[in-house]
Structures are given as C-alpha cells and as structure tokens.
Amino acid sequence: MALLDLIIIGAGPAGMTAAIYAKRKGLTLQVLADSVGGQVTKTGNVENYPGYKSIPGPQLAALIKKQLEEMTVDITMSRAAKLEKSGDYFKVTSGDGHTYEARAVIIASGSKWKELNVPGEKEFKNRGVSYCPTCDGPLFSGMDVAVIGGGNAAAEAVLDLIPLATKVYLVVRSTLKADKVVIDKISANDKVTILTGYTVDKINGTDFVESVDIVSTGGERKTLSVGGVFVEVGLAPNVAFAKDLVQLNDRGEIVIDERCRTSVCGVYAAGDVSDVPQKQIIVAAGEGAKAAMSAFTYISTQKC
C-alpha cells in the first residue's frame, strides 16, 4: 500500500471529527476501527451537544458517519494490533495482519468499560450483569435493578432505567459526582434509592442474577434483591497496541499537550484514550479537530 499522510485509529467522535478535518485539508488518510461511533452508539439521549436539544446517541453517530461517507473517507473495519516507528514513518498492523504506513498517526481508539472484579461478575455477565443500560435496559423491564457508580454515566443509567424498572438502587462508593441537573432528576424520583458509601462485595444468583451484596465503609452489609446489575464505574483506555511507543499516565491514558501531541513526534491522541479529564462527546470531537490540525502542520513542515 502507498505511503499515506495520516492514519487515524478509532472512529468515535474524536476519530471521526479528525477524519473530517484531515479530509478537508486534502490529506491522504486511512481510518482503522473495529466499530463506528464508539461509546456514543451505546448512549441514550445526548442533551449537551450543540445544535441538538436532545438526540439519541446512535442517531448522532449515524449522522457523523454519513458525513464521512459523503466525503469518501475510507474506514477499514479492523482493530489496530500494533503501532510502531518505521524509519521516518509509522506502521500500523491491524488485527487481520494488514499493515499501513503513514507520515503521522492520530490515536482516537477510545476506551472500554471497567469491571468491578468481584465474585459473580464474570459468571453472570450477560445473565444479569450488564455494562450498557441503553443496550440491555429493556431486558430488565418490571424488575428491581442496581446501578454501580457515582459519575455521570451511572446517574444517566439510572435515568434510562427509571421508565423500565420497578426500583433502581444506585450504589455509590464515595460521593455522587454527576452533573447537578441529573442528580436532581434521580433524587426526585420515588423509584430511586441512592446508597452512598457502599461498594459491591459479591453478585449472587443461580442461572441469572438474584441479588448483590454491598458493604459500607463502616462495615455495614446489605443484600439487595435485584434481577440486574449495571456496572458504570468508568472506562479503561484502549492503548495496548501503542503502550510500547507513547507515554502513558498512571491511569493508562496517553499523555498529550495542548496540541494533542504525544511523547512521540508525529503521533497525536484525542478523545477518551488521552489524559484530557473531561470524557465528553463534545470534548472528544474538539480534541479530534485539534489533533487533525496539529498533524497537518507536522506533515506540512516536518516540525512538531
């Protein structure tokens, strides 16, 4: 394959926005991703993206994808397996063994759900344990469920489940850190019980989840009778293919500067895979635009 200007790894909001900007700059590029849309496709209603009072996540992702198609951006559906320096250029090897070379690379590979790593979690995965209320919520209609986590994702999961479940327990390890408008909504709903200062000790059941054991910081134990457990305790960046090349922080995120530059000249990162603290759709999109413009400057000048 001919040498490209740019390879973009990932097709979530950061990767897709980077592709739009790179294409408009006239760069030759290849997008490599195992899915299009990323976490947005598993998000319910998005109410903080400019231009839309409320839009379902999958619909927003589909609109951006359509724009890429109209711009004839080439997306290869394959996971990146390894990123390495190859002389003056960079080589990306995909999971199916194909290789691509380019002058610059943007890593926008996003993140995956963190697990609780407690007894019963793996045993009951897809049998009552879920990481996606948008995907699986309707399966728990009429049941009592528990949501584990204290950030926006957990609080929004509660909102998604309120119309479906009979009762929703929100188990928060320390303090509830979601946006105030979301906290106010769930706190005002009679279906919701917020249990602050508790962690999950064990998930129980036979064929499917039947209960979850939680314990407080003071040692108080409770058993919640639930048919579903939704784990919303954060995300782990997808960096395995690049961890030997770029600098990571103690959370496994790629360290970048204000221009989305990594520790390696010519390699950029954007979105949830980076150490930018705000894991938001609009932030990821903006960082993708920045990364593409920084990459264009580097490709044009060969100066970081």
GROMACS .gro file of C-alpha atoms in nm:
model
  304
    1MET     CA    1   0.000   0.000   0.000
    2ALA     CA    2   0.124   0.351  -0.083
    3LEU     CA    3   0.254   0.572   0.194
    4LEU     CA    4  -0.030   0.775   0.345
    5ASP     CA    5  -0.022   1.117   0.504
    6LEU     CA    6  -0.226   1.008   0.806
    7ILE     CA    7  -0.367   0.702   0.980
    8ILE     CA    8  -0.649   0.757   1.230
    9ILE     CA    9  -0.704   0.475   1.478
   10GLY     CA   10  -1.062   0.479   1.603
   11ALA     CA   11  -1.395   0.606   1.471
   12GLY     CA   12  -1.570   0.752   1.772
   13PRO     CA   13  -1.640   1.128   1.798
   14ALA     CA   14  -1.267   1.210   1.816
   15GLY     CA   15  -1.161   0.986   1.528
   16MET     CA   16  -1.450   1.080   1.301
   17THR     CA   17  -1.401   1.453   1.360
   18ALA     CA   18  -1.029   1.417   1.298
   19ALA     CA   19  -1.109   1.243   0.969
   20ILE     CA   20  -1.341   1.527   0.862
   21TYR     CA   21  -1.074   1.790   0.928
   22ALA     CA   22  -0.796   1.585   0.770
   23LYS     CA   23  -1.001   1.519   0.457
   24ARG     CA   24  -1.083   1.889   0.424
   25LYS     CA   25  -0.710   1.962   0.445
   26GLY     CA   26  -0.654   1.734   0.147
   27LEU     CA   27  -0.457   1.469   0.336
   28THR     CA   28  -0.448   1.108   0.219
   29LEU     CA   29  -0.576   0.908   0.511
   30GLN     CA   30  -0.699   0.574   0.638
   31VAL     CA   31  -0.932   0.525   0.933
   32LEU     CA   32  -0.887   0.195   1.114
   33ALA     CA   33  -1.156   0.099   1.366
   34ASP     CA   34  -1.340  -0.204   1.498
   35SER     CA   35  -1.667  -0.008   1.518
   36VAL     CA   36  -1.804   0.327   1.404
   37GLY     CA   37  -1.944   0.563   1.664
   38GLY     CA   38  -1.769   0.427   1.972
   39GLN     CA   39  -1.936   0.476   2.309
   40VAL     CA   40  -2.185   0.719   2.152
   41THR     CA   41  -2.371   0.427   1.994
   42LYS     CA   42  -2.435   0.294   2.346
   43THR     CA   43  -2.554   0.627   2.485
   44GLY     CA   44  -2.918   0.721   2.536
   45ASN     CA   45  -3.030   1.077   2.473
   46VAL     CA   46  -2.747   1.329   2.434
   47GLU     CA   47  -2.864   1.663   2.574
   48ASN     CA   48  -2.541   1.865   2.581
   49TYR     CA   49  -2.422   1.856   2.219
   50PRO     CA   50  -2.454   2.197   2.049
   51GLY     CA   51  -2.730   2.220   1.792
   52TYR     CA   52  -2.944   1.945   1.945
   53LYS     CA   53  -3.169   1.992   2.244
   54SER     CA   54  -3.184   1.613   2.267
   55ILE     CA   55  -3.066   1.346   2.023
   56PRO     CA   56  -3.021   0.969   2.071
   57GLY     CA   57  -2.653   0.873   2.074
   58PRO     CA   58  -2.682   0.620   1.789
   59GLN     CA   59  -2.854   0.882   1.572
   60LEU     CA   60  -2.578   1.136   1.637
   61ALA     CA   61  -2.313   0.879   1.548
   62ALA     CA   62  -2.502   0.785   1.231
   63LEU     CA   63  -2.516   1.149   1.119
   64ILE     CA   64  -2.140   1.190   1.159
   65LYS     CA   65  -2.080   0.860   0.980
   66LYS     CA   66  -2.300   0.975   0.691
   67GLN     CA   67  -2.091   1.292   0.662
   68LEU     CA   68  -1.774   1.080   0.639
   69GLU     CA   69  -1.932   0.864   0.368
   70GLU     CA   70  -2.028   1.172   0.167
   71MET     CA   71  -1.667   1.288   0.193
   72THR     CA   72  -1.548   0.942   0.076
   73VAL     CA   73  -1.340   0.881   0.385
   74ASP     CA   74  -1.214   0.521   0.381
   75ILE     CA   75  -1.287   0.329   0.704
   76THR     CA   76  -1.141  -0.020   0.740
   77MET     CA   77  -1.326  -0.224   0.999
   78SER     CA   78  -1.039  -0.383   1.189
   79ARG     CA   79  -0.878  -0.332   1.529
   80ALA     CA   80  -0.526  -0.191   1.546
   81ALA     CA   81  -0.289  -0.456   1.685
   82LYS     CA   82   0.043  -0.266   1.689
   83LEU     CA   83   0.173   0.084   1.626
   84GLU     CA   84   0.546   0.127   1.572
   85LYS     CA   85   0.800   0.366   1.426
   86SER     CA   86   0.925   0.252   1.085
   87GLY     CA   87   1.220   0.468   0.979
   88ASP     CA   88   1.088   0.818   0.923
   89TYR     CA   89   0.729   0.695   0.916
   90PHE     CA   90   0.483   0.495   1.125
   91LYS     CA   91   0.346   0.147   1.069
   92VAL     CA   92   0.014   0.020   1.196
   93THR     CA   93  -0.056  -0.353   1.188
   94SER     CA   94  -0.425  -0.446   1.204
   95GLY     CA   95  -0.574  -0.745   1.379
   96ASP     CA   96  -0.616  -0.925   1.048
   97GLY     CA   97  -0.247  -0.885   0.963
   98HIS     CA   98  -0.264  -0.594   0.717
   99THR     CA   99  -0.012  -0.313   0.751
  100TYR     CA  100  -0.047   0.058   0.680
  101GLU     CA  101   0.225   0.323   0.673
  102ALA     CA  102   0.185   0.698   0.716
  103ARG     CA  103   0.373   1.015   0.795
  104ALA     CA  104   0.160   1.077   1.106
  105VAL     CA  105  -0.088   0.894   1.327
  106ILE     CA  106  -0.382   1.006   1.538
  107ILE     CA  107  -0.479   0.764   1.815
  108ALA     CA  108  -0.850   0.801   1.891
  109SER     CA  109  -0.920   0.445   1.999
  110GLY     CA  110  -1.143   0.539   2.291
  111SER     CA  111  -1.197   0.324   2.595
  112LYS     CA  112  -1.382   0.022   2.728
  113TRP     CA  113  -1.590  -0.036   3.039
  114LYS     CA  114  -1.406  -0.106   3.364
  115GLU     CA  115  -1.511  -0.411   3.562
  116LEU     CA  116  -1.572  -0.445   3.936
  117ASN     CA  117  -1.360  -0.762   3.966
  118VAL     CA  118  -1.582  -0.910   4.234
  119PRO     CA  119  -1.714  -1.267   4.272
  120GLY     CA  120  -2.010  -1.331   4.045
  121GLU     CA  121  -1.937  -1.054   3.794
  122LYS     CA  122  -1.784  -1.270   3.523
  123GLU     CA  123  -2.013  -1.564   3.599
  124PHE     CA  124  -2.326  -1.356   3.542
  125LYS     CA  125  -2.206  -1.136   3.257
  126ASN     CA  126  -2.493  -1.125   3.005
  127ARG     CA  127  -2.703  -1.312   3.260
  128GLY     CA  128  -2.796  -1.011   3.469
  129VAL     CA  129  -2.466  -0.821   3.474
  130SER     CA  130  -2.454  -0.551   3.206
  131TYR     CA  131  -2.235  -0.256   3.114
  132CYS     CA  132  -2.483  -0.091   2.878
  133PRO     CA  133  -2.825   0.021   3.008
  134THR     CA  134  -2.911   0.162   2.666
  135CYS     CA  135  -2.849  -0.177   2.503
  136ASP     CA  136  -2.986  -0.409   2.770
  137GLY     CA  137  -3.226  -0.198   2.977
  138PRO     CA  138  -3.546  -0.330   2.811
  139LEU     CA  139  -3.449  -0.685   2.916
  140PHE     CA  140  -3.499  -0.583   3.279
  141SER     CA  141  -3.845  -0.431   3.241
  142GLY     CA  142  -4.050  -0.478   3.557
  143MET     CA  143  -3.750  -0.582   3.770
  144ASP     CA  144  -3.558  -0.426   4.056
  145VAL     CA  145  -3.205  -0.337   3.941
  146ALA     CA  146  -2.884  -0.190   4.080
  147VAL     CA  147  -2.653   0.061   3.914
  148ILE     CA  148  -2.295   0.073   4.042
  149GLY     CA  149  -2.101   0.400   4.010
  150GLY     CA  150  -2.102   0.766   4.105
  151GLY     CA  151  -2.035   0.966   3.789
  152ASN     CA  152  -2.245   1.096   3.502
  153ALA     CA  153  -2.257   0.757   3.332
  154ALA     CA  154  -2.407   0.593   3.640
  155ALA     CA  155  -2.659   0.871   3.701
  156GLU     CA  156  -2.767   0.871   3.337
  157ALA     CA  157  -2.801   0.492   3.352
  158VAL     CA  158  -3.047   0.543   3.636
  159LEU     CA  159  -3.246   0.785   3.420
  160ASP     CA  160  -3.253   0.529   3.138
  161LEU     CA  161  -3.377   0.257   3.373
  162ILE     CA  162  -3.643   0.451   3.563
  163PRO     CA  163  -3.913   0.402   3.294
  164LEU     CA  164  -3.836   0.028   3.276
  165ALA     CA  165  -3.751  -0.096   3.623
  166THR     CA  166  -3.972  -0.128   3.929
  167LYS     CA  167  -3.696   0.002   4.156
  168VAL     CA  168  -3.344   0.131   4.091
  169TYR     CA  169  -3.067   0.122   4.353
  170LEU     CA  170  -2.771   0.349   4.287
  171VAL     CA  171  -2.466   0.220   4.476
  172VAL     CA  172  -2.202   0.493   4.512
  173ARG     CA  173  -1.857   0.423   4.658
  174SER     CA  174  -1.784   0.775   4.784
  175THR     CA  175  -1.981   1.075   4.662
  176LEU     CA  176  -2.217   1.125   4.372
  177LYS     CA  177  -2.021   1.333   4.120
  178ALA     CA  178  -2.271   1.361   3.835
  179ASP     CA  179  -2.399   1.691   3.696
  180LYS     CA  180  -2.640   1.865   3.934
  181VAL     CA  181  -2.927   1.862   3.683
  182VAL     CA  182  -2.902   1.482   3.658
  183ILE     CA  183  -2.866   1.433   4.034
  184ASP     CA  184  -3.177   1.645   4.090
  185LYS     CA  185  -3.378   1.433   3.846
  186ILE     CA  186  -3.291   1.098   4.000
  187SER     CA  187  -3.313   1.223   4.359
  188ALA     CA  188  -3.669   1.342   4.299
  189ASN     CA  189  -3.788   1.005   4.168
  190ASP     CA  190  -3.958   0.769   4.414
  191LYS     CA  191  -3.827   0.464   4.227
  192VAL     CA  192  -3.465   0.551   4.307
  193THR     CA  193  -3.273   0.471   4.625
  194ILE     CA  194  -2.922   0.617   4.646
  195LEU     CA  195  -2.682   0.426   4.870
  196THR     CA  196  -2.371   0.638   4.929
  197GLY     CA  197  -2.052   0.498   5.080
  198TYR     CA  198  -2.103   0.139   4.966
  199THR     CA  199  -1.904  -0.097   4.745
  200VAL     CA  200  -2.008  -0.424   4.586
  201ASP     CA  201  -1.880  -0.735   4.764
  202LYS     CA  202  -2.045  -1.011   4.561
  203ILE     CA  203  -2.307  -1.073   4.292
  204ASN     CA  204  -2.530  -1.374   4.358
  205GLY     CA  205  -2.766  -1.596   4.161
  206THR     CA  206  -2.825  -1.936   4.010
  207ASP     CA  207  -2.891  -1.918   3.637
  208PHE     CA  208  -2.931  -1.538   3.648
  209VAL     CA  209  -2.856  -1.256   3.893
  210GLU     CA  210  -3.078  -1.267   4.201
  211SER     CA  211  -2.906  -1.029   4.444
  212VAL     CA  212  -2.598  -0.820   4.512
  213ASP     CA  213  -2.411  -0.792   4.843
  214ILE     CA  214  -2.280  -0.446   4.929
  215VAL     CA  215  -2.072  -0.324   5.222
  216SER     CA  216  -2.031   0.028   5.362
  217THR     CA  217  -1.705   0.198   5.457
  218GLY     CA  218  -1.807   0.134   5.820
  219GLY     CA  219  -1.858  -0.237   5.762
  220GLU     CA  220  -2.238  -0.241   5.739
  221ARG     CA  221  -2.357  -0.510   5.497
  222LYS     CA  222  -2.673  -0.513   5.286
  223THR     CA  223  -2.816  -0.755   5.031
  224LEU     CA  224  -3.018  -0.601   4.750
  225SER     CA  225  -3.266  -0.832   4.578
  226VAL     CA  226  -3.226  -0.739   4.213
  227GLY     CA  227  -3.252  -0.905   3.875
  228GLY     CA  228  -2.990  -0.687   3.710
  229VAL     CA  229  -2.664  -0.515   3.794
  230PHE     CA  230  -2.542  -0.234   3.568
  231VAL     CA  231  -2.172  -0.157   3.614
  232GLU     CA  232  -2.088   0.209   3.546
  233VAL     CA  233  -1.756   0.262   3.724
  234GLY     CA  234  -1.559   0.427   3.448
  235LEU     CA  235  -1.361   0.347   3.138
  236ALA     CA  236  -1.020   0.196   3.062
  237PRO     CA  237  -0.837   0.339   2.758
  238ASN     CA  238  -0.771   0.113   2.459
  239VAL     CA  239  -0.394   0.156   2.435
  240ALA     CA  240  -0.249  -0.197   2.422
  241PHE     CA  241  -0.130  -0.151   2.062
  242ALA     CA  242   0.059   0.170   2.145
  243LYS     CA  243   0.177   0.126   2.504
  244ASP     CA  244   0.535   0.048   2.398
  245LEU     CA  245   0.561   0.363   2.187
  246VAL     CA  246   0.391   0.656   2.361
  247GLN     CA  247   0.398   0.779   2.719
  248LEU     CA  248   0.106   0.679   2.943
  249ASN     CA  249  -0.001   0.819   3.280
  250ASP     CA  250  -0.081   0.613   3.590
  251ARG     CA  251  -0.436   0.557   3.461
  252GLY     CA  252  -0.311   0.411   3.134
  253GLU     CA  253  -0.416   0.718   2.933
  254ILE     CA  254  -0.196   0.867   2.661
  255VAL     CA  255  -0.027   1.185   2.782
  256ILE     CA  256  -0.079   1.478   2.543
  257ASP     CA  257  -0.017   1.851   2.539
  258GLU     CA  258  -0.245   2.137   2.433
  259ARG     CA  259  -0.191   2.048   2.066
  260CYS     CA  260  -0.275   1.678   2.116
  261ARG     CA  261   0.093   1.587   2.071
  262THR     CA  262   0.213   1.268   2.242
  263SER     CA  263   0.566   1.192   2.357
  264VAL     CA  264   0.649   1.083   2.000
  265CYS     CA  265   0.682   1.344   1.728
  266GLY     CA  266   0.423   1.272   1.459
  267VAL     CA  267   0.188   1.077   1.684
  268TYR     CA  268  -0.120   1.251   1.824
  269ALA     CA  269  -0.403   1.138   2.052
  270ALA     CA  270  -0.758   1.262   2.107
  271GLY     CA  271  -1.070   1.169   2.298
  272ASP     CA  272  -1.119   0.925   2.584
  273VAL     CA  273  -0.789   0.745   2.516
  274SER     CA  274  -0.598   1.061   2.614
  275ASP     CA  275  -0.541   1.220   2.955
  276VAL     CA  276  -0.788   1.504   2.887
  277PRO     CA  277  -1.001   1.482   3.205
  278GLN     CA  278  -1.342   1.566   3.059
  279LYS     CA  279  -1.471   1.248   2.895
  280GLN     CA  280  -1.750   1.414   2.695
  281ILE     CA  281  -1.865   1.376   2.334
  282ILE     CA  282  -1.817   1.743   2.252
  283VAL     CA  283  -1.471   1.745   2.412
  284ALA     CA  284  -1.367   1.436   2.214
  285ALA     CA  285  -1.488   1.595   1.891
  286GLY     CA  286  -1.298   1.917   1.963
  287GLU     CA  287  -0.981   1.726   2.051
  288GLY     CA  288  -1.014   1.530   1.727
  289ALA     CA  289  -1.024   1.855   1.531
  290LYS     CA  290  -0.718   1.984   1.717
  291ALA     CA  291  -0.527   1.661   1.655
  292ALA     CA  292  -0.601   1.673   1.281
  293MET     CA  293  -0.485   2.034   1.251
  294SER     CA  294  -0.170   1.959   1.450
  295ALA     CA  295  -0.100   1.655   1.232
  296PHE     CA  296  -0.148   1.865   0.917
  297THR     CA  297   0.106   2.120   1.041
  298TYR     CA  298   0.355   1.842   1.118
  299ILE     CA  299   0.305   1.673   0.779
  300SER     CA  300   0.348   2.007   0.602
  301THR     CA  301   0.657   2.119   0.791
  302GLN     CA  302   0.801   1.801   0.945
  303LYS     CA  303   0.823   2.003   1.267
  304CYS     CA  304   0.631   1.907   1.580
   0.00000   0.00000   0.00000
